[in-house]
Structure formats: structure tokens, C-alpha cells
Coordinates of C-alpha atoms and ligand atoms in Angstrom, one line a residue:
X1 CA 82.7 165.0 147.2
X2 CA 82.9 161.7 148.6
X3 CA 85.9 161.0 150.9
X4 CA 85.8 158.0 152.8
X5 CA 87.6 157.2 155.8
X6 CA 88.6 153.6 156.1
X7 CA 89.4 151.6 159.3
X8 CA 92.8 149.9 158.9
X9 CA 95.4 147.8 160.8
X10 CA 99.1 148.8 161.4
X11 CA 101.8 146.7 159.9
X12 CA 105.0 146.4 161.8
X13 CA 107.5 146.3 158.8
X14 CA 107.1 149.2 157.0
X15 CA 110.3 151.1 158.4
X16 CA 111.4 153.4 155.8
X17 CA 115.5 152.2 154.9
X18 CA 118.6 154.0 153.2
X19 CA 116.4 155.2 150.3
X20 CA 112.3 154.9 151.3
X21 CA 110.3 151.6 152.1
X22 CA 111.5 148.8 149.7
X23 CA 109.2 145.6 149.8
X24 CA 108.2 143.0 147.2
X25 CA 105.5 143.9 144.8
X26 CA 103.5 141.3 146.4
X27 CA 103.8 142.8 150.3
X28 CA 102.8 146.6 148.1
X29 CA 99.6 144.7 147.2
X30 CA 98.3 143.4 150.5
X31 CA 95.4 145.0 151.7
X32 CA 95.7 148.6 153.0
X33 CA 99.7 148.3 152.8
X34 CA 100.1 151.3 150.4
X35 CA 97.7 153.4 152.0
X36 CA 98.8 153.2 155.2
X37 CA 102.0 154.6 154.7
X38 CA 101.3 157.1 152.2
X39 CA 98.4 157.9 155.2
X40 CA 101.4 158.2 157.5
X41 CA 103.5 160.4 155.1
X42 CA 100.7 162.9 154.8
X43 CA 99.8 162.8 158.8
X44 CA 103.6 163.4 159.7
X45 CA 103.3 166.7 157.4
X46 CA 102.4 170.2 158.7
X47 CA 100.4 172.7 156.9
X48 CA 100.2 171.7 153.8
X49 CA 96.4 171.4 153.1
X50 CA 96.4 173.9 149.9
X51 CA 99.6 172.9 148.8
X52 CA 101.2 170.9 145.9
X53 CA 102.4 167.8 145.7
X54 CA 104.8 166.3 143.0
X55 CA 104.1 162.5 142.0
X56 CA 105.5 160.3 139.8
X57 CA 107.6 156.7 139.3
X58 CA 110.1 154.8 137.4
X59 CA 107.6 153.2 135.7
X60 CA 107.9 149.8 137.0
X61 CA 105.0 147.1 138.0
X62 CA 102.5 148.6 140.4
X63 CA 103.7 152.1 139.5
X64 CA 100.4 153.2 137.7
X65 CA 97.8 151.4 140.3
X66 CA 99.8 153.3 143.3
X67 CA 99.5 156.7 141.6
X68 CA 96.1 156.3 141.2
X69 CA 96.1 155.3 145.1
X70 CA 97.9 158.2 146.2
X71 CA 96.1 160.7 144.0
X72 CA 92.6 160.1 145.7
X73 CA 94.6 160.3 149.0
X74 CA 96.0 163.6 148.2
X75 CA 92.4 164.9 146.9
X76 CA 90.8 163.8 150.4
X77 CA 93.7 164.5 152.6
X78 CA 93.9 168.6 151.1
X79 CA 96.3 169.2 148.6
X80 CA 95.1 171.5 145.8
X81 CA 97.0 170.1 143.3
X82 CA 99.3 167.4 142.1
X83 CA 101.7 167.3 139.6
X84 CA 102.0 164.3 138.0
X85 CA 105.0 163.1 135.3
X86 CA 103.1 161.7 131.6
X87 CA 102.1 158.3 132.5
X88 CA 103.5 157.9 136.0
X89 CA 106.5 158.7 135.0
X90 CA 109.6 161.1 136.4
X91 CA 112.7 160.0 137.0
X92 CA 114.1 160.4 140.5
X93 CA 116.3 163.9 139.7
X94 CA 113.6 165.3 137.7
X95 CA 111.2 164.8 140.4
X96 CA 113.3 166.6 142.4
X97 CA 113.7 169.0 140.2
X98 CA 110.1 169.7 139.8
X99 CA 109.8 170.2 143.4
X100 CA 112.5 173.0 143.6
X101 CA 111.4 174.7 140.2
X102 CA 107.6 175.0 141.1
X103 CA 107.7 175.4 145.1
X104 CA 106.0 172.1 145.7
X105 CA 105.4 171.6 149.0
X106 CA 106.6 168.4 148.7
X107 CA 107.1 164.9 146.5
X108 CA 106.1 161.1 146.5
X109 CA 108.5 159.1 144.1
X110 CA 108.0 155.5 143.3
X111 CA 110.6 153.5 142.8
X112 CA 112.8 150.9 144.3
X113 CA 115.8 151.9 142.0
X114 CA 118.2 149.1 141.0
X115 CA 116.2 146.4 142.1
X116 CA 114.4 143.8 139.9
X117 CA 110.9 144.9 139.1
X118 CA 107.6 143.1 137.8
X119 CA 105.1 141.2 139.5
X120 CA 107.9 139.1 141.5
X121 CA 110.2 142.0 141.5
X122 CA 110.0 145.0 144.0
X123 CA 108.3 148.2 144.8
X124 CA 109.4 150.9 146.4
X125 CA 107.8 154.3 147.8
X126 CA 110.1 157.9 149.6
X127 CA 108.5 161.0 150.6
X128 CA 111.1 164.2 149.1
X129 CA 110.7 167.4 151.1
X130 CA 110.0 171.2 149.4
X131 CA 113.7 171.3 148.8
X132 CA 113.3 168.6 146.5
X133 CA 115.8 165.9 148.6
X134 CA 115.1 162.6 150.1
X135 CA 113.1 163.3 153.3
X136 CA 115.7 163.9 156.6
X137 CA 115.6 161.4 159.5
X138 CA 113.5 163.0 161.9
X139 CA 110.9 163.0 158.8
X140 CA 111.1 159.1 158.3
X141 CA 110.7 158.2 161.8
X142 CA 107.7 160.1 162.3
X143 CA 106.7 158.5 159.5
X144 CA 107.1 154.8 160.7
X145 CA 106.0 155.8 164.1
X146 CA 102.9 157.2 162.1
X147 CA 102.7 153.7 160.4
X148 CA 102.6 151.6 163.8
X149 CA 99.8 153.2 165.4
X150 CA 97.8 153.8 162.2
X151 CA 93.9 153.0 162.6
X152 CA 92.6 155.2 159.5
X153 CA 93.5 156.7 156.2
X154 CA 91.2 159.2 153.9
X155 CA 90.8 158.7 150.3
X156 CA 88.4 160.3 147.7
X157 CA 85.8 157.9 145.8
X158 CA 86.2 158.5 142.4
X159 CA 87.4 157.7 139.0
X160 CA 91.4 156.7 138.1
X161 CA 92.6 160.2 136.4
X162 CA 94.0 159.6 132.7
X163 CA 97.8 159.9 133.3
X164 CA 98.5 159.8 129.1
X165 CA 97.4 163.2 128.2
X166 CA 98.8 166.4 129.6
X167 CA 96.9 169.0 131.3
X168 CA 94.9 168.8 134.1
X169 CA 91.6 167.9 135.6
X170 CA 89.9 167.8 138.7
X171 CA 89.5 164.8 141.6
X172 CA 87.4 166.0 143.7
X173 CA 88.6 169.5 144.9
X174 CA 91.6 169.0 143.9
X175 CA 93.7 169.8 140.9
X176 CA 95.5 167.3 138.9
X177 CA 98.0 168.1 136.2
X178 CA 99.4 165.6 133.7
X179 CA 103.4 167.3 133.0
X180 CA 105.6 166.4 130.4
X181 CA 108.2 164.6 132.3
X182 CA 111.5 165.5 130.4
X183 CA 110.7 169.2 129.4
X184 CA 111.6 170.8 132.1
X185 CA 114.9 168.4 133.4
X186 CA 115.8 168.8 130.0
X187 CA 116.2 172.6 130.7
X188 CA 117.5 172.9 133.5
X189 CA 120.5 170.3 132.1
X190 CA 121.0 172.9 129.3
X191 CA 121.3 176.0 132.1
X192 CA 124.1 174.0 133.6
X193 CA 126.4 172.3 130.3
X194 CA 127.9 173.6 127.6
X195 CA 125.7 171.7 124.7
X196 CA 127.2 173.5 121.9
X197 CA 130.1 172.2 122.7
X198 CA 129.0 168.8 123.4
X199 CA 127.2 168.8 120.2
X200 CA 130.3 169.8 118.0
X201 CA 132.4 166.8 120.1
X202 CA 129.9 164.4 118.8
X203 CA 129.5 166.1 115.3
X204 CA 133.7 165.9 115.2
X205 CA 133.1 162.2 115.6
X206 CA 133.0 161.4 119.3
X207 CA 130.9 158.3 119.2
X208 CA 128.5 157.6 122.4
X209 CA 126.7 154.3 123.6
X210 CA 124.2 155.1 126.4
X211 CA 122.1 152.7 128.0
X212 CA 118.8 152.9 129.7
X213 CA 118.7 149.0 130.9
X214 CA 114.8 149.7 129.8
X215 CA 114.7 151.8 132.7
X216 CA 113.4 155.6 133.6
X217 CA 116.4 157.2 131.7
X218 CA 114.7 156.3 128.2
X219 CA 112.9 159.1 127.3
X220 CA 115.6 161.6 128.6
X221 CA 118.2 160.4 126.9
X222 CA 117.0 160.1 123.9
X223 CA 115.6 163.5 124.3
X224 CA 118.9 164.7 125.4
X225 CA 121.6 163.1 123.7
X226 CA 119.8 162.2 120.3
X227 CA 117.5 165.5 119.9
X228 CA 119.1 168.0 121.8
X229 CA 123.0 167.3 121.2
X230 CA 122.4 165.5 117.5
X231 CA 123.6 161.7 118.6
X232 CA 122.7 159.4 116.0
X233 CA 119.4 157.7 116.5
X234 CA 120.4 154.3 118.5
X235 CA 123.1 156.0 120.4
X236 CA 120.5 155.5 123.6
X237 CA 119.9 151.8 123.6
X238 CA 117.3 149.4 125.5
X239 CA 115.5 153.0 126.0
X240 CA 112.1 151.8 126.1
X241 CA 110.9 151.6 129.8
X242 CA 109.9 148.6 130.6
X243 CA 107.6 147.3 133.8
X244 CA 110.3 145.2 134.4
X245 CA 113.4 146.3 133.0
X246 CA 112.7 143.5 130.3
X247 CA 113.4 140.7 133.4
X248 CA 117.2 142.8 134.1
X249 CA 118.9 144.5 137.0
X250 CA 118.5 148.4 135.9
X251 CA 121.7 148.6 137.9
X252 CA 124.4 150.6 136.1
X253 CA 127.6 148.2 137.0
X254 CA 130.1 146.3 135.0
X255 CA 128.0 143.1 136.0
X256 CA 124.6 144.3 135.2
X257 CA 124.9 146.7 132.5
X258 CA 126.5 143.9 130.2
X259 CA 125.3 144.9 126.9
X260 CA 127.1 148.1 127.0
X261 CA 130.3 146.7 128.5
X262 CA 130.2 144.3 125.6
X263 CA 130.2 147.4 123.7
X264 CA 132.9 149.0 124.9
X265 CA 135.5 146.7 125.8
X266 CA 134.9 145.2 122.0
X267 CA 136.4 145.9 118.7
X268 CA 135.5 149.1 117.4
X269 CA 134.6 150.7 121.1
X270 CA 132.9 153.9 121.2
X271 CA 134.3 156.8 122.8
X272 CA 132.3 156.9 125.7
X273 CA 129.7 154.8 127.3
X274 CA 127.1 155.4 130.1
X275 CA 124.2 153.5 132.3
X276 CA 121.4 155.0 134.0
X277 CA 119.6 152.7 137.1
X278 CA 115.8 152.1 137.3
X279 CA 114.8 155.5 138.4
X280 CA 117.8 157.5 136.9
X281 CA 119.7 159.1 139.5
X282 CA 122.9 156.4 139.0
X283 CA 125.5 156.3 136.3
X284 CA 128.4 154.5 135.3
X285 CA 130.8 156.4 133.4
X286 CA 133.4 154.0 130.3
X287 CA 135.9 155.1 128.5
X288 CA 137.0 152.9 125.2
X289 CA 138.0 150.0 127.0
X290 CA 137.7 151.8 130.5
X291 CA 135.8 151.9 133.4
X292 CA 136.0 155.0 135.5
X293 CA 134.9 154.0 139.7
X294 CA 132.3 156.3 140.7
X295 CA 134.9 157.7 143.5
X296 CA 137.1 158.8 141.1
X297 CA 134.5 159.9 138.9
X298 CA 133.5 162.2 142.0
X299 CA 137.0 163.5 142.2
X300 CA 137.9 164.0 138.3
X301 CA 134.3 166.1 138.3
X302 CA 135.4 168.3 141.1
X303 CA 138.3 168.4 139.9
X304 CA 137.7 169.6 136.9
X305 CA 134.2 171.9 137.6
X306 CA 135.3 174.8 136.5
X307 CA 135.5 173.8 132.7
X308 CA 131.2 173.8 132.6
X309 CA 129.3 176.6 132.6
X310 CA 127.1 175.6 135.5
X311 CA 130.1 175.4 137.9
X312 CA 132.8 178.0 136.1
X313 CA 133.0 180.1 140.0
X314 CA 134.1 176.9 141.8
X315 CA 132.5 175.2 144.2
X316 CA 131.5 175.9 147.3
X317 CA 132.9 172.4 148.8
X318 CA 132.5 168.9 148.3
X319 CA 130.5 166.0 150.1
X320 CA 131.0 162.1 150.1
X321 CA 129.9 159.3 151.9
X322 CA 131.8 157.9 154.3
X323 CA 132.4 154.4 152.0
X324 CA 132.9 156.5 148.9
X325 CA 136.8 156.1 148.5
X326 CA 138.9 159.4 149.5
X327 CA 140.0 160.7 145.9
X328 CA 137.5 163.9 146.0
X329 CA 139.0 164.4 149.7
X330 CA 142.8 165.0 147.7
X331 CA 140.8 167.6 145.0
X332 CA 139.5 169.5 147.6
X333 CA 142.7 169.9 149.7
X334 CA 144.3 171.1 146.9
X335 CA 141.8 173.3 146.1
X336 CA 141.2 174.6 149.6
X337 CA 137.6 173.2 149.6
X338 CA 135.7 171.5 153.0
X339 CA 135.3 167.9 152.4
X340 CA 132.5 166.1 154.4
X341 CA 131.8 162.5 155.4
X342 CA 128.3 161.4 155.7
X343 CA 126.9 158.3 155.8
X344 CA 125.2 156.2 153.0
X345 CA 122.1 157.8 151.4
X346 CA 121.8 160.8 149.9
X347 CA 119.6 162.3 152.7
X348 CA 122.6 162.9 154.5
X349 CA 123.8 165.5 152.0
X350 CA 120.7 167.9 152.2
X351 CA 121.2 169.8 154.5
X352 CA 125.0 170.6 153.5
X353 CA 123.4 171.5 149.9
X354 CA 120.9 173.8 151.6
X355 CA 123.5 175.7 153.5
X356 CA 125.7 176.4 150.7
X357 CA 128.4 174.0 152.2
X358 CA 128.6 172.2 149.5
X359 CA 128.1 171.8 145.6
X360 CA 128.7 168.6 144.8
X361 CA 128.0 165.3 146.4
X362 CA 129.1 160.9 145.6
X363 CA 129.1 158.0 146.6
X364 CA 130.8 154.9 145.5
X365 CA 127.0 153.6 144.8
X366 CA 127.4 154.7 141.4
X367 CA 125.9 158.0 142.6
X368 CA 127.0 161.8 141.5
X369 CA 125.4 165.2 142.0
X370 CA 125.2 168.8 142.8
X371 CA 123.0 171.2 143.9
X372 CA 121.5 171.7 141.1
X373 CA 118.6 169.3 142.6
X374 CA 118.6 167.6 146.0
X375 CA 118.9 163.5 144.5
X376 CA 121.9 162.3 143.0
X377 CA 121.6 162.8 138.8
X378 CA 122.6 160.0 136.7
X379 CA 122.5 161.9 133.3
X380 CA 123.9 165.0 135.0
X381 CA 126.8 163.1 135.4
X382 CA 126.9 162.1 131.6
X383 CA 126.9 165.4 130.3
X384 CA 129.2 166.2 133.2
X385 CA 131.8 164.1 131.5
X386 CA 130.8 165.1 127.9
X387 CA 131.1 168.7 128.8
X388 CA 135.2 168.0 130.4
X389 CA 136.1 165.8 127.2
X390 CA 134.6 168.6 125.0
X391 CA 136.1 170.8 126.7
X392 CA 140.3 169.2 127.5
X393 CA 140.0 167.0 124.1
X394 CA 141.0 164.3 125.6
X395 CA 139.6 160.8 125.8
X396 CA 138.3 159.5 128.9
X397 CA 141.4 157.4 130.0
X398 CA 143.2 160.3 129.0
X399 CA 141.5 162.7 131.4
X400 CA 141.5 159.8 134.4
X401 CA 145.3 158.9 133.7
X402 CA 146.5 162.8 134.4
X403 CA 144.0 163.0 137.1
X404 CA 145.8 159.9 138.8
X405 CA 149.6 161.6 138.3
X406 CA 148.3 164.6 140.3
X407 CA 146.6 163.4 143.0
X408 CA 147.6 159.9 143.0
X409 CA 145.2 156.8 142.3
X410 CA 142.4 155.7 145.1
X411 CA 142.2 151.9 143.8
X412 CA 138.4 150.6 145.1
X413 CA 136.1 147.2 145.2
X414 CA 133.3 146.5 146.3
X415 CA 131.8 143.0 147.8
X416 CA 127.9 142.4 148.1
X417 CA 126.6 139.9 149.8
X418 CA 123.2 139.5 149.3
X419 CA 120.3 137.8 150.9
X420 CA 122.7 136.2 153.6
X421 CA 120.3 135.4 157.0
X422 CA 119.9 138.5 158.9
X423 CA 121.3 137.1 162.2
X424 CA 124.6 136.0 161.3
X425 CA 124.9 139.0 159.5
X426 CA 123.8 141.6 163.0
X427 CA 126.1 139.0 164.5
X428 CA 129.3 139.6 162.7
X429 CA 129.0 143.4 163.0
X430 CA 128.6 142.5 166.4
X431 CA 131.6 140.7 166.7
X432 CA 133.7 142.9 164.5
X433 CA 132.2 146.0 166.8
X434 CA 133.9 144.2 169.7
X435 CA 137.0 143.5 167.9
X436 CA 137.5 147.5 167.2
X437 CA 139.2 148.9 170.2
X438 CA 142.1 145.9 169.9
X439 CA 142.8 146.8 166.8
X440 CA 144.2 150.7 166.8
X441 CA 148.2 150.4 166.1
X442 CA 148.2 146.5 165.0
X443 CA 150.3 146.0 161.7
X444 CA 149.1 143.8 158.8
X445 CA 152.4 143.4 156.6
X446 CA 153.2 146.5 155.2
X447 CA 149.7 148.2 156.9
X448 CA 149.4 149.8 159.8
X449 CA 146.2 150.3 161.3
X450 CA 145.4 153.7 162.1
X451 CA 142.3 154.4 163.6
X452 CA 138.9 151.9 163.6
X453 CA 135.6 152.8 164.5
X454 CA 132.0 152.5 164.3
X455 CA 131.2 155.8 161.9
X456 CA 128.5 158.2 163.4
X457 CA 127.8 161.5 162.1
X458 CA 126.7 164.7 163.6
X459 CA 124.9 166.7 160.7
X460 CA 127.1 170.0 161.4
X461 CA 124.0 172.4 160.8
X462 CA 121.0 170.7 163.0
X463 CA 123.2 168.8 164.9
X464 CA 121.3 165.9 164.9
X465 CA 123.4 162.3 165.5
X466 CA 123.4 159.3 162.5
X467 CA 125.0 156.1 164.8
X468 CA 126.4 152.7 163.5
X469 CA 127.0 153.3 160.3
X470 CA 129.8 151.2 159.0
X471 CA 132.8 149.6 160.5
X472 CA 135.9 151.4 159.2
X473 CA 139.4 150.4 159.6
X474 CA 141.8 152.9 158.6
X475 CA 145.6 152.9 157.7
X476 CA 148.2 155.0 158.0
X477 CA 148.9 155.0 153.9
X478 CA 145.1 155.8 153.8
X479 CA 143.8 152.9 152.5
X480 CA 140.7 151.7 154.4
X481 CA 138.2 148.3 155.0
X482 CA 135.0 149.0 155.8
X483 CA 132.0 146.4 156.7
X484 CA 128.7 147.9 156.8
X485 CA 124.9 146.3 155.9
X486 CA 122.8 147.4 153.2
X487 CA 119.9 149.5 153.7
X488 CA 117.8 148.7 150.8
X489 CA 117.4 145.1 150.5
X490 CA 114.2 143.2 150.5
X491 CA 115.4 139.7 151.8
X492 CA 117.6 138.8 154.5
X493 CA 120.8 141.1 155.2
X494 CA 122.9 142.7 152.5
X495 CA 126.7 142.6 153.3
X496 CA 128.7 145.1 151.8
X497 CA 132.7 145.0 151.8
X498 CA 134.6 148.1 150.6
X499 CA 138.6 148.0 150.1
X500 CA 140.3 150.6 149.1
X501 CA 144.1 151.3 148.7
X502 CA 146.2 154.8 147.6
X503 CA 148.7 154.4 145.1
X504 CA 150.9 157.3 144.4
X505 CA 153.6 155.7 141.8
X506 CA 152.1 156.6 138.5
X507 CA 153.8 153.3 137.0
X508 CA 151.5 151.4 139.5
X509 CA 148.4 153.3 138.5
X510 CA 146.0 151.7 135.9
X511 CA 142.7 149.8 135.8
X512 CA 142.7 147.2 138.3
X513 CA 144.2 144.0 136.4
X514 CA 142.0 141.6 138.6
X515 CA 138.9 143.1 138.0
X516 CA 136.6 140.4 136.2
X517 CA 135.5 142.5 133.4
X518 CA 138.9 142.5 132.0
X519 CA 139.7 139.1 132.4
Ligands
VG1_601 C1 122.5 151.7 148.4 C2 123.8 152.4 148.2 C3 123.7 153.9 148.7 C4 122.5 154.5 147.9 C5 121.2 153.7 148.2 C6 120.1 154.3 147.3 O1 122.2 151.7 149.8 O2 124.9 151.8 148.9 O3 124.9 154.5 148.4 O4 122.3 155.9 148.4 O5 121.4 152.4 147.7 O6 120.4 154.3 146.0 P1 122.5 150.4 150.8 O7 121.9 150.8 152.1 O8 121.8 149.2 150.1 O9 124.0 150.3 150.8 V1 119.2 154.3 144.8 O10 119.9 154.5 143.4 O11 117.9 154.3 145.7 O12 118.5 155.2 144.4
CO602 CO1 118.4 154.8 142.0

């Protein structure tokens, strides 16, 4: 065996943000980039020499080269084996749910989501711990204090593994085996829905139109939807993955996923549309002619769990970030259920998931789950959805419109601004930081302001402390502002704007009539 072990430099940017380090393709391919962190990932681990390790991307640019990368690295840094997904690819719940199913110690996805990929595009890399969740704080900053001070990494010499046929073979001492990368997501969906049912809703003529924005989702879906549930072949459309989504934003959003919002606000709509995001753990949920916010699509699951199989007990409570709009906060008070804040990321919800505190987690990020896995689940939420309509009959309009009479509507937008200079943007949180402890009591026409702070968070089972995280201004009605910066981005500052506002009056209740895509 020959395992080298090469001198290197530290870079000073490789800080891991809301979801992993995100950086260009370009900064990925810079000399001893990739190694040193994954070097760093391994060195802030404990015992896991013997162990396996779970691998695999969305499939964009770079995915294949890195997996070859971090293979040798595993082989010369200990673990026994590493699962890897058919050609590189798992998507980011299925990774997860490889971890949980086969007691990896661990998991290394690749992706950088929604963002752009190809050469020009972006690359992205996060470490998942053995419960199969996005690695906890204290994990990422030993990591990035790992990267400043790194001088060496290991890697074995030998050949790139064939990632196309399943099975496994040996690098060095170490075991690698080629999975199918549906097979066993695909099951685990089945344990949890009611596919008889779905499949006689779409047998009864419920027509889909679900869209993989030539993103991770591709293979699943069709797997899913079209073989497992009997969808017509074409119901899962641009669901080839693509290295670079076919030059598109694999973001699942009314602006981005335009080919199937052409669909369904058109003539002759299907029944019910859905987008996945590059590595498969977002969805957008239409109706004909209807777009559900993914706040309210938190709330109308919860609130209507118990109809699928998975979830027929009840849940144990619910979790939301703190921008995430406060409809699933009304389900659980009426059901009795604990309702948390945490900040953006899914990270934040681990640890709730772990201690049975919760079942099921969103954000307004176009982001659902449960505890089924520890990432948010974009097709989960899909069948989710199928499995209620199959279930109450109804369309999805239907189902939102009698969710809004109960508990009242939680209208929501959102405002990015992206790739604004990073100064002015630390500045205005700066100066709106200052402005927060005049504000408490002020009225803005009708509003009153109730409370407005800079969120923090104490994670209530290791205590630990989450500062800055948004700017919230609350109102006495419950409607809220918040300002926070983005986490992800590549270049510059992201600015991100949320509004919300309650509306009780079910004759004031409806799709938002300035929203673009209706106009
Ligand atoms: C964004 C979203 C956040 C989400 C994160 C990762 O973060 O707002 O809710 O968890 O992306 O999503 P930020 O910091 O840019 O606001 V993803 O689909 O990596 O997978
Ligand atoms: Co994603």
C-alpha cells in the first residue's frame, strides 16, 4: 500500500456556512483545496479508523473527480469501507438515509444545492454525522479551525475506482462498494406512504407533472412516481441529471422552476405539480393554478399527519426556523404539540429529531421533513401531499382553503438580494441592530410593534448558544419583518427580507394577488 503524505498550505476561506463549504468550481480546483478540508473533516473525527463512510453527490461538475479525491483519502486515513451511490450519485435525503439504515459512521455529500453548477457554476462539500444530519456546530468549527492550521493530508496512490457498476472492490485496504442509489430511499418512502392509495388516485385520473430541473431528483422520481405508483411515462420531466442542470437554477421556486409553472397555471393544468432542487432535499408543492408557500405546506402536513401511515400516532411535536412563517405554530397549539424556533439550516433541528422532541421539521426555504432521515426530503414531501389528497379527495386548493378557515391564513414573501458588496450589507445589520431597542411599542399604521430582537438560540438539549441570527420585528397581530444574511452564497452578501402577515377573515384569504406569477 502506498499512502502518501503530502505537505500543504492552509487556506483562510474555507469556513464551512449554513449548509457546508460553498465555493466556485474554480476555487474547488485549486491546488490542495479539496484535500485540505476533507483532511480536516477526517482529523476533527474520533475513532472511526474501521468504520464506514457514506459518499456520494448531486452529480454536478467536479462531483466525480472529488469522489475519487476523497476515496483515496478515506483508504489512507482508515475507514474500512465506503459506500458509494452508482456514479457519484445520492441525493441529499437518501444519503442520509444510508447513513441511519447501515450504521455508517458518518457521510460526505457533494453538493452546493440550488446553486448554478458547471465549470463556472459552484461546488459544494458537508460532512453528515452517524445520525445521518448535517454535522452540529461544534463539528464545523473544529473543522475550519482544522483547515487554518493544516500542513498535511494522507491519501492512497492508486487507481480511480469504477463508480458505474455496483459491487465493490478494494483501494488499498479498504473496501469500496458501488450502491444502487434509489433502492433503498425508495423503500424506506414506501414504509412511510400509503402507495396503494396513491397509485389508485393517479389510476382514478389524478394527473401529476414533477420536475427534476435536470437535477438529483431524476432517477427517484421516475423510479417512484412512474414505476412504483404507475404515472405515465413523462410525468417526471427534465429528469436526466445533468452536470449543470442544463445551464438552470435547480431551485424549486415559482421563478426558477418555470417550465412547470408554465404547466400548471396553463390551460389544461394538471392536478398537482412538484420541483425537487439540485441535491433533492427541496420541494415546491402546485395545485392547478396554485402555489402552496412552503410555511403553509409545513403546517397543512402537520396538520393533517395522521392521514399517512408513517405518522397515523401523531407527532411527537413540531420544529421551524425562526424565518419560516408561524402557520405550523397555530397546528400545534391546537393540537397540544411543542413548537420550536431554530435558526436557518437544518443542523439546528438534529438534535430535537434525536430526542424525540420532534417529528417534523420546515423552513420557508422550500424545505420539509421528518425524522424519518436527519436532511430535509424533497420527494418526501411529494408523496406527503399525494398521500393527504388520496386520502381527503380533495384538490390541493381544496385542502389549503379549509386549512386557512381553521387556523387562519399566514400570508409570506420573500426578498433576495444577491451578490450586494458584503460591507454595506454587515453595515445595515449593523445599523438595524442599533435601531432595535427604540423600536419595542412604536406603531406603524394599524401595526404595533411588539417585540424586536436579534434571534439567538439555545439548543434545549446540549445547551449550546447560536447568536445573530436574524433581525426580527414582531407585531402584536403576529405578523413579523425579519432581515437576516444568507449563509450560502458564493459572492458578496446575500440579503434576505421575509414579510409575513396573519389574516383570519376567510373572505381575505387567497393566493396573494401581487404575486408575479399570477400577474
Ligand atoms: C438557505 C436557506 C436555508 C437552507 C439552506 C440550505 O440558507 O435559507 O433555509 O437550510 O439554504 O439549503 P441561507 O443561509 O442562504 O439563507 V440547501 O437546499 O443546501 O440544501
Ligand atoms: Co438542497
Amino acid at each position: 500500500m502506498n499512502i502518501h503524505t503530502v505537505a500543504t498550505q492552509p487556506f483562510d476561506d474555507q469556513k464551512p456556512g449554513t449548509s457546508g463549504l460553498r465555493k466556485k468550481v474554480t476555487a474547488f480546483q485549486r491546488r490542495n483545496y479539496l484535500e485540505n478540508f476533507v483532511q480536516a473533516i477526517f482529523d476533527s473525527l474520533e475513532d472511526f479508523p474501521g468504520s464506514t463512510l457514506v459518499l456520494g453527490g448531486d452529480g454536478r461538475f467536479y462531483n466525480r473527480q472529488a469522489i475519487q479525491v476523497i476515496l483515496k483519502m478515506a483508504a489512507a486515513n482508515g475507514f474500512a469501507k465506503v459506500m458509494v451511490g452508482q456514479g457519484g450519485i445520492l441525493s441529499t435525503p437518501a444519503a442520509s438515509c444510508l447513513i441511519r439504515k447501515y450504521s455508517a459512521f458518518g457521510g460526505i455529500i457533494l453538493s452546493a444545492s440550488h446553486n448554478p453548477g458547471g465549470p463556472d457554476g459552484d461546488f459544494g462539500i458537508k460532512y453528515n454525522t452517524g445520525n445521518g444530519g448535517p454535522a452540529p456546530e461544534k463539528v464545523t468549527d473544529a473543522i475550519y479551525a482544522g483547515t487554518k492550521t493544516m500542513t498535511a493530508y494522507k491519501i492512497l496512490e492508486a487507481n480511480d475506482v469504477s463508480l458505474d457498476d455496483l459491487g465493490e472492490t478494494q483501494l488499498g485496504d479498504m473496501t469500496v462498494q458501488v450502491v444502487d442509489s434509489v433502492a433503498d430511499y425508495a423503500e424506506l418512502m414506501e414504509s412511510l406512504f400509503d402507495f396503494d392509495a396513491i397509485r389508485s388516485l393517479i389510476r382514478s385520473g389524478t394527473r401529476l407533472c414533477i420536475d427534476s430541473l435536470h437535477a438529483v431528483t431524476g432517477p427517484y422520481a421516475k423510479e417512484i412516481f412512474e414505476q412504483r405508483l404507475g404515472a405515465p411515462a413523462g410525468t417526471v420531466q427534465n429528469g436526466v441529471p445533468l452536470e449543470d442542470f442544463g445551464g438552470g437554477h435547480p431551485d424549486p421556486n415559482l421563478v426558477y422552476a418555470h417550465d412547470l409553472v408554465e404547466v400548471m397555471f396553463g390551460d389544461h393544468a394538471p392536478d398537482f405539480g412538484a420541483a425537487s432542487d439540485g441535491d433533492g432535499d427541496r420541494n415546491m408543492i402546485l395545485g392547478q393554478n396554485f402555489f402552496v408557500t412552503p410555511s403553509d405546506s409545513l403546517a397543512m402536513i402537520a396538520a393533517n399527519a395522521t392521514l399517512v401511515p408513517g405518522y397515523k400516532s401523531g407527532l411527537a411535536g413540531i420544529a421551524r426556523s425562526m424565518p419560516t412563517s408561524a402557520a405550523a405554530d397555530r397546528v400545534a397549539a391546537k393540537l397540544g404539540l411543542d413548537c420550536y424556533e431554530t435558526p436557518t439550516g437544518w443542523k439546528f433541528f438534529g438534535n430535537l429529531m434525536d430526542a424525540g422532541k420532534v417529528t417534523l421539521c420546515g423552513e420557508e426555504s422550500f424545505g420539509t421533513g421528518s425524522d424519518h432521515v436527519r436532511e430535509k426530503d424533497g420527494l418526501w414531501a411529494v408523496l406527503f401531499w399525494l398521500n393527504i389528497m388520496a386520502a381527503r379527495q380533495e384538490s390541493v386548493e381544496a385542502i389549503a382553503r379549509a386549512h386557512w378557515q381553521e387556523y387562519g391564513q399566514n400570508y409570506y414573501s420573500r426578498h433576495d438580494y444577491e451578490e450586494v458588496a458584503s460591507e454595506p450589507a454587515n453595515q445595515l445589520m449593523e445599523n438595524l441592530r442599533a435601531l432595535l431597542p427604540t423600536l419595542a411599542g412604536q406603531q406603524f399604521g394599524s401595526y404595533r410593534v411588539d417585540f424586536a430582537d436579534d434571534f439567538s438560540y439555545t439548543d434545549p438539549i446540549d445547551g449550546s448558544v447560536a447568536m445573530q441570527q436574524g433581525i426580527r420585528i414582531g407585531f402584536t397581530d403576529g405578523s413579523r419583518i425579519i432581515f437576516r444574511l444568507s449563509g450560502t452564497g458564493t459572492a458578496g452578501a446575500t440579503l434576505r427580507l421575509y414579510l409575513e402577515s396573519y389574516e383570519a377573515q376567510v373572505s381575505k384569504q387567497g393566493q396573494d394577488p401581487q404575486a408575479p406569477w399570477l400577474s
